[in-house]
Amino acid sequence: MQREETSRDPMDDQFPPKKGPTFCSLRYGLCLLLHLCNVVTVSQNVCLSLTMLAMVNRTEPRGLPNASAEDLLDSVKNPQYNWSLKTQGVILSSIMYGLLIAQIPAGYLSGIFSIRKMIGCSLLLSSLLTLLTPLAATAGEAFLMACRALQGLGQGTTLTAQHVIWVKWAPPLEQGRLTSMSISGSVLGPFIALLLTGFICQSLGWPMVFYIFGACGCALSLVWFALYHDNPEAHPCISVAERDFITASLAGQVSSSGHTLPIRAMLRSLPVWVISLTSFAYFWMMRIIIFYSPMFISSNLHTEVQENGMLSALPYLFGWILSFLSGPMADCFLARNILSMLTVRKLFTTLGLLLPAVFSVCLASAGSSIQSVVVFLVLTNATTSFCTVGMLINPLDIAPRYYGFLKGMTILIGMTGGLISTTVTGIILDQDPESSWFKIFFLMAAINVTSLILYLIFAKAEIQDWAKERQHTRL
């Protein structure tokens, strides 16, 4: 099948005849480093969802009999607080405020300032605030919410600014692969966080979770400053062959530096809006899965914290594997001209939104069967990874010049969905504990399907007119 509609066709002549270094090359080493940064960043984000079970007296509606003394964790290692489910939902969603605020500035500034300094400083900020989380929880709910919101600023900057890295470091036919491999750290992070958090809470107490992940982040930020440079020409360790290969592959690309942002054109662009709507659905779905999976398992299967951590972590392992494979799959379709760019984006977006919608409804109907719950939880979580090379990378196709800003804009709208979903889920759980999970998952499925239909109708994968020429439109 010939490629019908693609943003890569005009660049075909720019690909050098010989391939540069691959998995042993510096760019794949930097991909691994960025992968680890995502692991730590998302681990710091997610660990509260499981520690919350140890931080509060109950995660179920009040009025139920207290657990026996044998089941209570040591009060010295595990201070406990009397937070309602609604309060827990607000605390869990508080990090989203910082994530939201960071998106547009991080996307815009990533095209102007050093990515090395932005990501390094943001990772360090998030890690220091992670170390302070137990102290903030002791000071009160308001202090914990403020700490998490500030943490969101650092994490939001890291998760958004990193996308610009591959504008300068990834040859066009490797962008899907490098992007999915680096972003897959965001899927491995919850696996590690949830797997270790249960054991740490049980043996060392929940505050040690934040001390360990915070210390790891501080150490990794120093490694980042030592190893990463903003472009291939400036890196002292890159080989001449790899540097020439990357620069030749990207010779036709231009950045937004020095150009006025075509804000009005972006706001009138249907492809931008459908990417934003699918981002809204994606983050709505992911925030529920990330923050409320431990609570769902606890309420349905009545597990201990350690067992809960293992069950909550398992889906992310499969999601990480699938995320790692989806990039090479997409690049293979493109390199061999099997599918067009637009078809690839629509195919993987469909898989990443429709399959989780179906499996989540099945999960809501699984009851207390541990086999059914685990199978559908794994399938719901893992299949979201297809979005990595679907709508999540689609802004690079339609506007590579303004990729950083456009990515921040679409993630902002997406994270608004994540903020709303975590808050709404907490309210539904607090008001209707009996049938709440079916309502939560059915609403999530409806949002996924609606946004997917619009994406299939209006999505594009070629560079838009407003992204080709210099614009003078101002907001």
Short mmCIF file of C-alpha atoms in Angstrom, two decimals:
data_model
loop_
_atom_site.label_atom_id
_atom_site.label_comp_id
_atom_site.label_asym_id
_atom_site.label_seq_id
_atom_site.Cartn_x
_atom_site.Cartn_y
_atom_site.Cartn_z
CA MET A 1 0.00 0.00 0.00
CA GLN A 2 1.47 3.35 -0.99
CA ARG A 3 1.70 6.22 1.43
CA GLU A 4 -1.20 8.52 0.69
CA GLU A 5 -0.96 11.47 2.99
CA THR A 6 2.24 11.99 4.91
CA SER A 7 4.39 14.75 6.26
CA ARG A 8 7.56 12.79 5.52
CA ASP A 9 7.35 12.64 1.73
CA PRO A 10 8.95 16.09 1.18
CA MET A 11 11.85 14.98 3.35
CA ASP A 12 12.60 11.67 1.66
CA ASP A 13 15.47 13.17 -0.33
CA GLN A 14 17.12 14.29 2.89
CA PHE A 15 17.65 10.78 4.25
CA PRO A 16 21.27 9.73 3.75
CA PRO A 17 21.85 6.53 1.80
CA LYS A 18 23.64 4.85 4.68
CA LYS A 19 22.19 4.27 8.10
CA GLY A 20 23.93 5.70 11.12
CA PRO A 21 24.71 3.84 14.33
CA THR A 22 21.65 2.28 15.95
CA PHE A 23 21.23 0.77 19.41
CA CYS A 24 24.88 1.29 20.39
CA SER A 25 24.77 4.93 19.36
CA LEU A 26 24.74 7.97 21.61
CA ARG A 27 21.17 8.93 20.76
CA TYR A 28 19.93 5.59 22.07
CA GLY A 29 22.04 6.07 25.19
CA LEU A 30 20.34 9.44 25.71
CA CYS A 31 17.01 7.71 25.05
CA LEU A 32 17.79 5.33 27.92
CA LEU A 33 18.74 8.26 30.17
CA LEU A 34 15.49 10.03 29.36
CA HIS A 35 13.67 6.74 29.91
CA LEU A 36 15.10 6.61 33.45
CA CYS A 37 14.14 10.26 34.06
CA ASN A 38 10.56 9.38 33.15
CA VAL A 39 10.67 6.31 35.41
CA VAL A 40 11.70 8.41 38.41
CA THR A 41 9.39 11.34 37.62
CA VAL A 42 6.28 9.21 37.26
CA SER A 43 7.26 7.06 40.25
CA GLN A 44 7.28 10.22 42.37
CA ASN A 45 3.90 11.12 40.91
CA VAL A 46 2.22 7.74 41.40
CA CYS A 47 3.52 6.42 44.71
CA LEU A 48 1.01 8.48 46.72
CA SER A 49 -1.88 6.47 45.24
CA LEU A 50 -0.71 3.36 47.12
CA THR A 51 0.79 5.02 50.20
CA MET A 52 -2.63 6.63 50.66
CA LEU A 53 -3.90 3.22 51.78
CA ALA A 54 -1.35 3.27 54.60
CA MET A 55 -1.68 6.99 55.36
CA VAL A 56 -5.41 6.95 56.20
CA ASN A 57 -7.38 4.93 58.72
CA ARG A 58 -9.79 3.64 56.07
CA THR A 59 -10.16 4.08 52.29
CA GLU A 60 -13.79 2.96 52.42
CA PRO A 61 -16.86 4.96 53.55
CA ARG A 62 -16.89 5.79 57.21
CA GLY A 63 -19.06 3.92 59.62
CA LEU A 64 -17.69 0.46 58.82
CA PRO A 65 -16.12 -1.61 61.62
CA ASN A 66 -12.47 -0.90 62.32
CA ALA A 67 -9.81 -3.39 61.28
CA SER A 68 -8.35 -5.65 63.94
CA ALA A 69 -5.25 -4.54 65.84
CA GLU A 70 -3.17 -7.20 64.10
CA ASP A 71 -3.83 -5.53 60.72
CA LEU A 72 -2.83 -2.02 61.80
CA LEU A 73 0.58 -0.82 60.69
CA ASP A 74 2.99 0.56 63.28
CA SER A 75 1.90 4.13 64.05
CA VAL A 76 5.47 5.38 64.38
CA LYS A 77 6.57 4.15 60.96
CA ASN A 78 3.17 4.88 59.41
CA PRO A 79 1.44 8.00 60.74
CA GLN A 80 -2.25 7.88 59.86
CA TYR A 81 -4.73 10.63 59.10
CA ASN A 82 -8.53 10.90 59.12
CA TRP A 83 -9.18 11.85 55.50
CA SER A 84 -12.48 11.13 53.78
CA LEU A 85 -12.60 9.66 50.28
CA LYS A 86 -13.47 13.11 48.94
CA THR A 87 -10.43 14.61 50.67
CA GLN A 88 -8.23 11.84 49.33
CA GLY A 89 -9.49 12.57 45.81
CA VAL A 90 -8.64 16.25 46.18
CA ILE A 91 -5.16 15.42 47.51
CA LEU A 92 -4.50 12.98 44.67
CA SER A 93 -5.65 15.53 42.10
CA SER A 94 -3.68 18.45 43.59
CA ILE A 95 -0.56 17.55 41.62
CA MET A 96 -2.56 18.13 38.45
CA TYR A 97 -2.78 21.88 39.16
CA GLY A 98 1.00 22.20 38.90
CA LEU A 99 1.07 19.95 35.85
CA LEU A 100 -1.56 22.12 34.17
CA ILE A 101 0.17 25.41 34.90
CA ALA A 102 3.50 24.09 33.58
CA GLN A 103 2.31 22.95 30.15
CA ILE A 104 2.12 26.11 28.03
CA PRO A 105 5.21 27.81 29.53
CA ALA A 106 7.23 24.58 29.32
CA GLY A 107 6.17 23.97 25.72
CA TYR A 108 6.98 27.53 24.67
CA LEU A 109 10.23 27.89 26.61
CA SER A 110 11.52 24.51 25.39
CA GLY A 111 11.92 26.10 21.95
CA ILE A 112 13.96 28.98 23.41
CA PHE A 113 15.95 27.85 26.44
CA SER A 114 18.27 24.93 27.10
CA ILE A 115 16.42 21.62 27.45
CA ARG A 116 19.36 20.36 29.49
CA LYS A 117 18.81 22.98 32.16
CA MET A 118 15.00 22.84 32.04
CA ILE A 119 14.74 19.08 32.58
CA GLY A 120 17.65 18.87 35.03
CA CYS A 121 16.32 21.65 37.27
CA SER A 122 12.73 20.40 37.05
CA LEU A 123 13.71 16.85 38.01
CA LEU A 124 15.73 18.19 40.94
CA LEU A 125 12.80 20.36 42.11
CA SER A 126 10.35 17.46 41.95
CA SER A 127 12.78 15.22 43.85
CA LEU A 128 13.38 17.73 46.65
CA LEU A 129 9.62 18.20 47.09
CA THR A 130 9.18 14.41 47.17
CA LEU A 131 11.61 14.31 50.11
CA LEU A 132 9.46 16.93 51.86
CA THR A 133 6.13 15.12 51.31
CA PRO A 134 6.00 13.29 54.70
CA LEU A 135 6.70 16.56 56.50
CA ALA A 136 3.97 18.30 54.48
CA ALA A 137 1.47 15.54 55.33
CA THR A 138 2.24 15.96 59.03
CA ALA A 139 1.73 19.73 58.75
CA GLY A 140 -1.77 19.25 57.33
CA GLU A 141 -3.84 18.62 54.22
CA ALA A 142 -3.30 22.13 52.83
CA PHE A 143 0.48 21.82 53.06
CA LEU A 144 0.41 18.42 51.36
CA MET A 145 -1.75 19.76 48.53
CA ALA A 146 0.58 22.75 48.08
CA CYS A 147 3.63 20.47 48.06
CA ARG A 148 2.07 18.20 45.45
CA ALA A 149 1.00 21.15 43.30
CA LEU A 150 4.56 22.55 43.28
CA GLN A 151 5.81 19.06 42.51
CA GLY A 152 3.48 19.06 39.52
CA LEU A 153 5.23 22.18 38.19
CA GLY A 154 8.54 20.35 38.06
CA GLN A 155 7.10 17.14 36.68
CA GLY A 156 5.00 18.97 34.09
CA THR A 157 8.07 20.79 32.80
CA THR A 158 10.03 17.54 32.52
CA LEU A 159 7.25 15.58 30.81
CA THR A 160 6.51 18.33 28.27
CA ALA A 161 9.93 19.78 27.46
CA GLN A 162 11.42 16.35 26.70
CA HIS A 163 9.46 16.02 23.45
CA VAL A 164 11.58 18.74 21.83
CA ILE A 165 14.69 16.61 22.36
CA TRP A 166 13.79 14.35 19.44
CA VAL A 167 13.29 17.30 17.10
CA LYS A 168 17.08 17.75 17.28
CA TRP A 169 18.28 14.23 18.07
CA ALA A 170 16.02 11.80 16.15
CA PRO A 171 16.20 11.11 12.39
CA PRO A 172 12.62 11.28 11.00
CA LEU A 173 12.23 7.52 10.53
CA GLU A 174 13.38 6.89 14.11
CA GLN A 175 11.20 9.49 15.82
CA GLY A 176 8.41 7.04 16.64
CA ARG A 177 10.87 4.50 18.02
CA LEU A 178 12.90 6.92 20.13
CA THR A 179 9.80 8.71 21.39
CA SER A 180 8.02 5.52 22.42
CA MET A 181 11.15 4.07 24.04
CA SER A 182 11.78 7.19 26.12
CA ILE A 183 8.12 7.77 27.03
CA SER A 184 7.75 4.10 27.98
CA GLY A 185 9.56 5.08 31.15
CA SER A 186 6.31 6.77 32.15
CA VAL A 187 4.71 3.31 32.06
CA LEU A 188 7.57 1.49 33.78
CA GLY A 189 7.58 4.13 36.53
CA PRO A 190 4.19 3.13 37.97
CA PHE A 191 5.19 -0.55 37.80
CA ILE A 192 8.31 0.07 39.88
CA ALA A 193 6.58 2.53 42.21
CA LEU A 194 3.60 0.33 42.98
CA LEU A 195 5.67 -2.84 43.22
CA LEU A 196 8.18 -1.37 45.68
CA THR A 197 5.78 0.87 47.60
CA GLY A 198 3.85 -2.04 49.06
CA PHE A 199 7.03 -3.71 50.35
CA ILE A 200 8.47 -0.43 51.66
CA CYS A 201 5.25 0.50 53.47
CA GLN A 202 5.10 -2.93 55.06
CA SER A 203 8.72 -3.08 56.21
CA LEU A 204 9.99 0.50 56.57
CA GLY A 205 6.86 2.64 56.71
CA TRP A 206 5.24 4.83 54.08
CA PRO A 207 7.47 7.94 54.63
CA MET A 208 10.48 5.93 53.37
CA VAL A 209 8.75 5.61 49.98
CA PHE A 210 9.12 9.34 49.42
CA TYR A 211 12.65 9.47 50.83
CA ILE A 212 13.85 6.70 48.50
CA PHE A 213 12.22 8.02 45.30
CA GLY A 214 13.25 11.59 46.16
CA ALA A 215 16.90 10.60 46.69
CA CYS A 216 16.95 8.64 43.42
CA GLY A 217 15.64 11.68 41.56
CA CYS A 218 18.28 13.99 43.05
CA ALA A 219 21.05 11.59 41.99
CA LEU A 220 19.62 11.17 38.48
CA SER A 221 19.38 14.93 37.95
CA LEU A 222 23.15 15.18 38.48
CA VAL A 223 23.70 12.39 35.94
CA TRP A 224 21.46 14.26 33.48
CA PHE A 225 23.52 17.44 33.76
CA ALA A 226 26.70 15.45 33.19
CA LEU A 227 25.60 13.41 30.16
CA TYR A 228 23.02 15.35 28.15
CA HIS A 229 23.71 18.18 25.67
CA ASP A 230 21.10 20.11 23.71
CA ASN A 231 22.15 19.08 20.20
CA PRO A 232 24.45 16.58 18.47
CA GLU A 233 26.95 19.27 17.41
CA ALA A 234 27.58 20.28 21.04
CA HIS A 235 27.99 16.80 22.54
CA PRO A 236 31.66 15.91 23.20
CA CYS A 237 31.13 12.13 23.09
CA ILE A 238 29.24 11.69 19.82
CA SER A 239 30.97 10.01 16.91
CA VAL A 240 31.51 11.91 13.67
CA ALA A 241 29.46 9.34 11.72
CA GLU A 242 26.45 9.62 14.00
CA ARG A 243 26.62 13.41 14.15
CA ASP A 244 26.72 13.68 10.36
CA PHE A 245 23.90 11.14 10.01
CA ILE A 246 21.60 13.06 12.37
CA THR A 247 22.35 16.51 10.97
CA ALA A 248 21.90 15.29 7.37
CA SER A 249 18.58 13.66 8.25
CA LEU A 250 17.27 16.82 9.91
CA ALA A 251 18.74 19.30 7.46
CA GLY A 252 15.32 20.46 6.21
CA GLN A 253 13.73 20.99 9.60
CA VAL A 254 13.40 24.41 11.18
CA SER A 255 12.57 25.42 14.71
CA SER A 256 10.17 28.01 16.03
CA SER A 257 12.98 30.11 17.47
CA GLY A 258 12.60 33.66 16.22
CA HIS A 259 9.18 33.02 14.69
CA THR A 260 5.91 34.46 15.92
CA LEU A 261 3.54 31.75 17.09
CA PRO A 262 0.48 31.43 14.81
CA ILE A 263 -1.92 31.21 17.76
CA ARG A 264 -5.08 32.06 15.83
CA ALA A 265 -4.29 29.55 13.10
CA MET A 266 -3.71 26.89 15.74
CA LEU A 267 -7.01 27.65 17.43
CA ARG A 268 -8.84 27.38 14.09
CA SER A 269 -7.15 24.08 13.19
CA LEU A 270 -9.41 21.03 13.44
CA PRO A 271 -6.43 18.62 13.58
CA VAL A 272 -5.13 20.48 16.63
CA TRP A 273 -8.52 20.28 18.33
CA VAL A 274 -9.03 16.56 17.74
CA ILE A 275 -5.52 15.88 19.08
CA SER A 276 -6.48 17.94 22.11
CA LEU A 277 -9.77 16.08 22.58
CA THR A 278 -8.10 12.68 22.39
CA SER A 279 -5.46 13.94 24.83
CA PHE A 280 -8.33 14.93 27.15
CA ALA A 281 -9.72 11.39 26.92
CA TYR A 282 -6.28 9.80 27.30
CA PHE A 283 -5.38 11.69 30.47
CA TRP A 284 -8.89 11.24 31.88
CA MET A 285 -8.38 7.49 31.47
CA MET A 286 -4.77 7.34 32.68
CA ARG A 287 -5.33 9.37 35.84
CA ILE A 288 -8.15 7.07 36.90
CA ILE A 289 -6.02 4.00 36.19
CA ILE A 290 -2.93 5.39 37.92
CA PHE A 291 -4.51 6.90 41.02
CA TYR A 292 -7.50 4.62 41.63
CA SER A 293 -6.34 1.13 40.62
CA PRO A 294 -5.06 0.40 44.17
CA MET A 295 -8.36 1.61 45.64
CA PHE A 296 -10.37 -0.47 43.14
CA ILE A 297 -8.36 -3.58 43.99
CA SER A 298 -8.69 -2.90 47.72
CA SER A 299 -12.47 -2.45 47.59
CA ASN A 300 -13.14 -5.42 45.27
CA LEU A 301 -10.54 -7.95 46.39
CA HIS A 302 -9.91 -6.73 49.98
CA THR A 303 -6.14 -7.15 49.74
CA GLU A 304 -3.33 -6.01 52.04
CA VAL A 305 -1.08 -3.11 50.99
CA GLN A 306 1.80 -5.36 49.87
CA GLU A 307 -0.40 -7.65 47.77
CA ASN A 308 -2.27 -4.63 46.43
CA GLY A 309 1.01 -3.13 45.26
CA MET A 310 1.93 -6.26 43.34
CA LEU A 311 -1.48 -6.50 41.65
CA SER A 312 -1.54 -2.77 40.85
CA ALA A 313 1.97 -2.92 39.38
CA LEU A 314 1.44 -5.92 37.12
CA PRO A 315 -0.54 -4.08 34.37
CA TYR A 316 2.24 -1.53 33.97
CA LEU A 317 4.79 -4.22 33.20
CA PHE A 318 2.74 -5.36 30.19
CA GLY A 319 2.04 -1.73 29.28
CA TRP A 320 5.78 -1.00 29.32
CA ILE A 321 6.51 -3.95 27.04
CA LEU A 322 3.78 -2.91 24.61
CA SER A 323 4.92 0.71 24.67
CA PHE A 324 8.46 -0.40 23.88
CA LEU A 325 7.24 -2.41 20.89
CA SER A 326 4.73 0.06 19.44
CA GLY A 327 7.40 2.53 18.25
CA PRO A 328 9.37 0.02 16.13
CA MET A 329 6.06 -1.33 14.78
CA ALA A 330 4.98 2.13 13.60
CA ASP A 331 8.40 2.93 12.15
CA CYS A 332 8.38 -0.40 10.30
CA PHE A 333 5.02 0.39 8.68
CA LEU A 334 6.37 3.76 7.54
CA ALA A 335 9.86 2.68 6.44
CA ARG A 336 8.45 -0.12 4.27
CA ASN A 337 5.62 2.04 2.90
CA ILE A 338 3.05 -0.44 4.22
CA LEU A 339 0.84 2.30 5.69
CA SER A 340 0.70 6.06 5.32
CA MET A 341 1.58 8.33 8.23
CA LEU A 342 -2.07 9.26 8.70
CA THR A 343 -3.18 5.63 8.70
CA VAL A 344 -0.53 4.73 11.28
CA ARG A 345 -1.64 7.56 13.59
CA LYS A 346 -5.32 6.62 13.29
CA LEU A 347 -4.64 2.90 13.71
CA PHE A 348 -2.62 3.24 16.92
CA THR A 349 -4.96 5.89 18.35
CA THR A 350 -7.89 3.54 17.76
CA LEU A 351 -6.10 0.70 19.50
CA GLY A 352 -5.06 2.97 22.36
CA LEU A 353 -8.52 4.41 23.07
CA LEU A 354 -11.06 1.83 21.92
CA LEU A 355 -9.52 -1.29 23.46
CA PRO A 356 -9.17 0.24 26.96
CA ALA A 357 -12.78 1.44 26.72
CA VAL A 358 -14.00 -2.09 26.05
CA PHE A 359 -11.79 -3.71 28.69
CA SER A 360 -12.65 -1.13 31.36
CA VAL A 361 -16.38 -1.89 31.02
CA CYS A 362 -15.52 -5.58 31.35
CA LEU A 363 -13.42 -4.71 34.42
CA ALA A 364 -16.37 -2.95 36.05
CA SER A 365 -18.42 -6.13 35.58
CA ALA A 366 -15.71 -8.52 36.77
CA GLY A 367 -16.95 -8.58 40.36
CA SER A 368 -14.64 -10.05 43.02
CA SER A 369 -13.01 -12.70 40.82
CA ILE A 370 -9.29 -12.10 41.16
CA GLN A 371 -8.52 -13.74 37.79
CA SER A 372 -11.02 -11.58 35.90
CA VAL A 373 -9.98 -8.40 37.68
CA VAL A 374 -6.27 -8.95 36.98
CA VAL A 375 -6.80 -9.92 33.32
CA PHE A 376 -9.02 -6.95 32.47
CA LEU A 377 -6.92 -4.54 34.53
CA VAL A 378 -3.82 -5.65 32.60
CA LEU A 379 -5.58 -5.35 29.24
CA THR A 380 -7.09 -1.95 30.08
CA ASN A 381 -3.76 -0.50 31.16
CA ALA A 382 -1.45 -2.13 28.61
CA THR A 383 -3.43 -1.21 25.50
CA THR A 384 -3.28 2.52 26.35
CA SER A 385 0.39 2.34 25.29
CA PHE A 386 -0.61 2.31 21.61
CA CYS A 387 -1.42 6.02 21.93
CA THR A 388 2.30 6.76 22.23
CA VAL A 389 2.75 6.52 18.44
CA GLY A 390 -0.79 7.66 17.73
CA MET A 391 -2.23 10.98 18.72
CA LEU A 392 0.48 11.69 21.34
CA ILE A 393 3.14 12.18 18.64
CA ASN A 394 0.74 13.57 16.01
CA PRO A 395 1.65 17.26 16.76
CA LEU A 396 5.12 16.54 15.37
CA ASP A 397 3.55 15.56 12.04
CA ILE A 398 1.37 18.62 11.58
CA ALA A 399 3.71 21.32 12.98
CA PRO A 400 7.33 20.25 13.62
CA ARG A 401 8.37 23.91 13.77
CA TYR A 402 6.06 24.58 16.72
CA TYR A 403 6.16 21.11 18.25
CA GLY A 404 7.16 22.18 21.77
CA PHE A 405 4.44 24.78 22.14
CA LEU A 406 1.79 22.65 20.44
CA LYS A 407 2.67 19.68 22.62
CA GLY A 408 2.32 21.81 25.74
CA MET A 409 -1.02 23.15 24.51
CA THR A 410 -2.50 19.72 23.80
CA ILE A 411 -1.16 18.23 27.04
CA LEU A 412 -2.66 21.17 28.94
CA ILE A 413 -6.10 20.30 27.61
CA GLY A 414 -5.40 16.63 28.26
CA MET A 415 -4.33 17.17 31.84
CA THR A 416 -7.44 19.23 32.43
CA GLY A 417 -9.26 15.97 31.78
CA GLY A 418 -6.96 14.23 34.26
CA LEU A 419 -7.66 16.86 36.91
CA ILE A 420 -11.41 16.62 36.40
CA SER A 421 -11.41 12.81 36.34
CA THR A 422 -9.54 12.36 39.62
CA THR A 423 -11.78 14.86 41.40
CA VAL A 424 -15.02 13.50 39.91
CA THR A 425 -13.98 9.92 40.70
CA GLY A 426 -13.37 10.83 44.34
CA ILE A 427 -16.79 12.47 44.56
CA ILE A 428 -18.57 9.49 42.94
CA LEU A 429 -16.83 7.07 45.31
CA ASP A 430 -17.76 9.20 48.32
CA GLN A 431 -21.44 9.51 47.35
CA ASP A 432 -22.23 6.12 45.80
CA PRO A 433 -19.87 3.34 46.97
CA GLU A 434 -22.13 0.52 45.73
CA SER A 435 -22.31 1.12 41.97
CA SER A 436 -19.58 3.75 41.72
CA TRP A 437 -16.98 1.76 39.78
CA PHE A 438 -19.36 0.90 36.94
CA LYS A 439 -20.29 4.60 36.60
CA ILE A 440 -16.62 5.61 36.62
CA PHE A 441 -15.51 3.12 33.96
CA PHE A 442 -18.59 3.57 31.76
CA LEU A 443 -18.08 7.36 31.74
CA MET A 444 -14.41 6.83 30.86
CA ALA A 445 -15.35 4.53 27.96
CA ALA A 446 -17.92 7.01 26.62
CA ILE A 447 -15.35 9.83 26.59
CA ASN A 448 -12.80 7.60 24.81
CA VAL A 449 -15.20 6.54 22.07
CA THR A 450 -16.55 10.06 21.46
CA SER A 451 -13.09 11.61 21.11
CA LEU A 452 -11.91 8.73 18.91
CA ILE A 453 -14.77 9.20 16.43
CA LEU A 454 -13.90 12.88 16.04
CA TYR A 455 -10.21 12.04 15.65
CA LEU A 456 -10.87 9.52 12.88
CA ILE A 457 -12.90 12.13 10.99
CA PHE A 458 -10.69 15.22 11.32
CA ALA A 459 -7.12 14.07 12.07
CA LYS A 460 -4.30 14.92 9.67
CA ALA A 461 -0.65 13.89 9.44
CA GLU A 462 0.81 16.35 6.94
CA ILE A 463 2.38 19.69 7.84
CA GLN A 464 -0.38 22.28 8.04
CA ASP A 465 -0.24 25.47 5.98
CA TRP A 466 0.13 27.70 9.05
CA ALA A 467 3.20 25.67 10.10
CA LYS A 468 4.97 25.89 6.72
CA GLU A 469 5.53 29.59 6.38
CA ARG A 470 6.37 32.31 8.83
CA GLN A 471 3.24 33.78 10.34
CA HIS A 472 2.71 37.30 11.70
CA THR A 473 -0.59 36.59 13.41
CA ARG A 474 -0.70 37.58 17.08
CA LEU A 475 -3.16 36.61 19.78
#
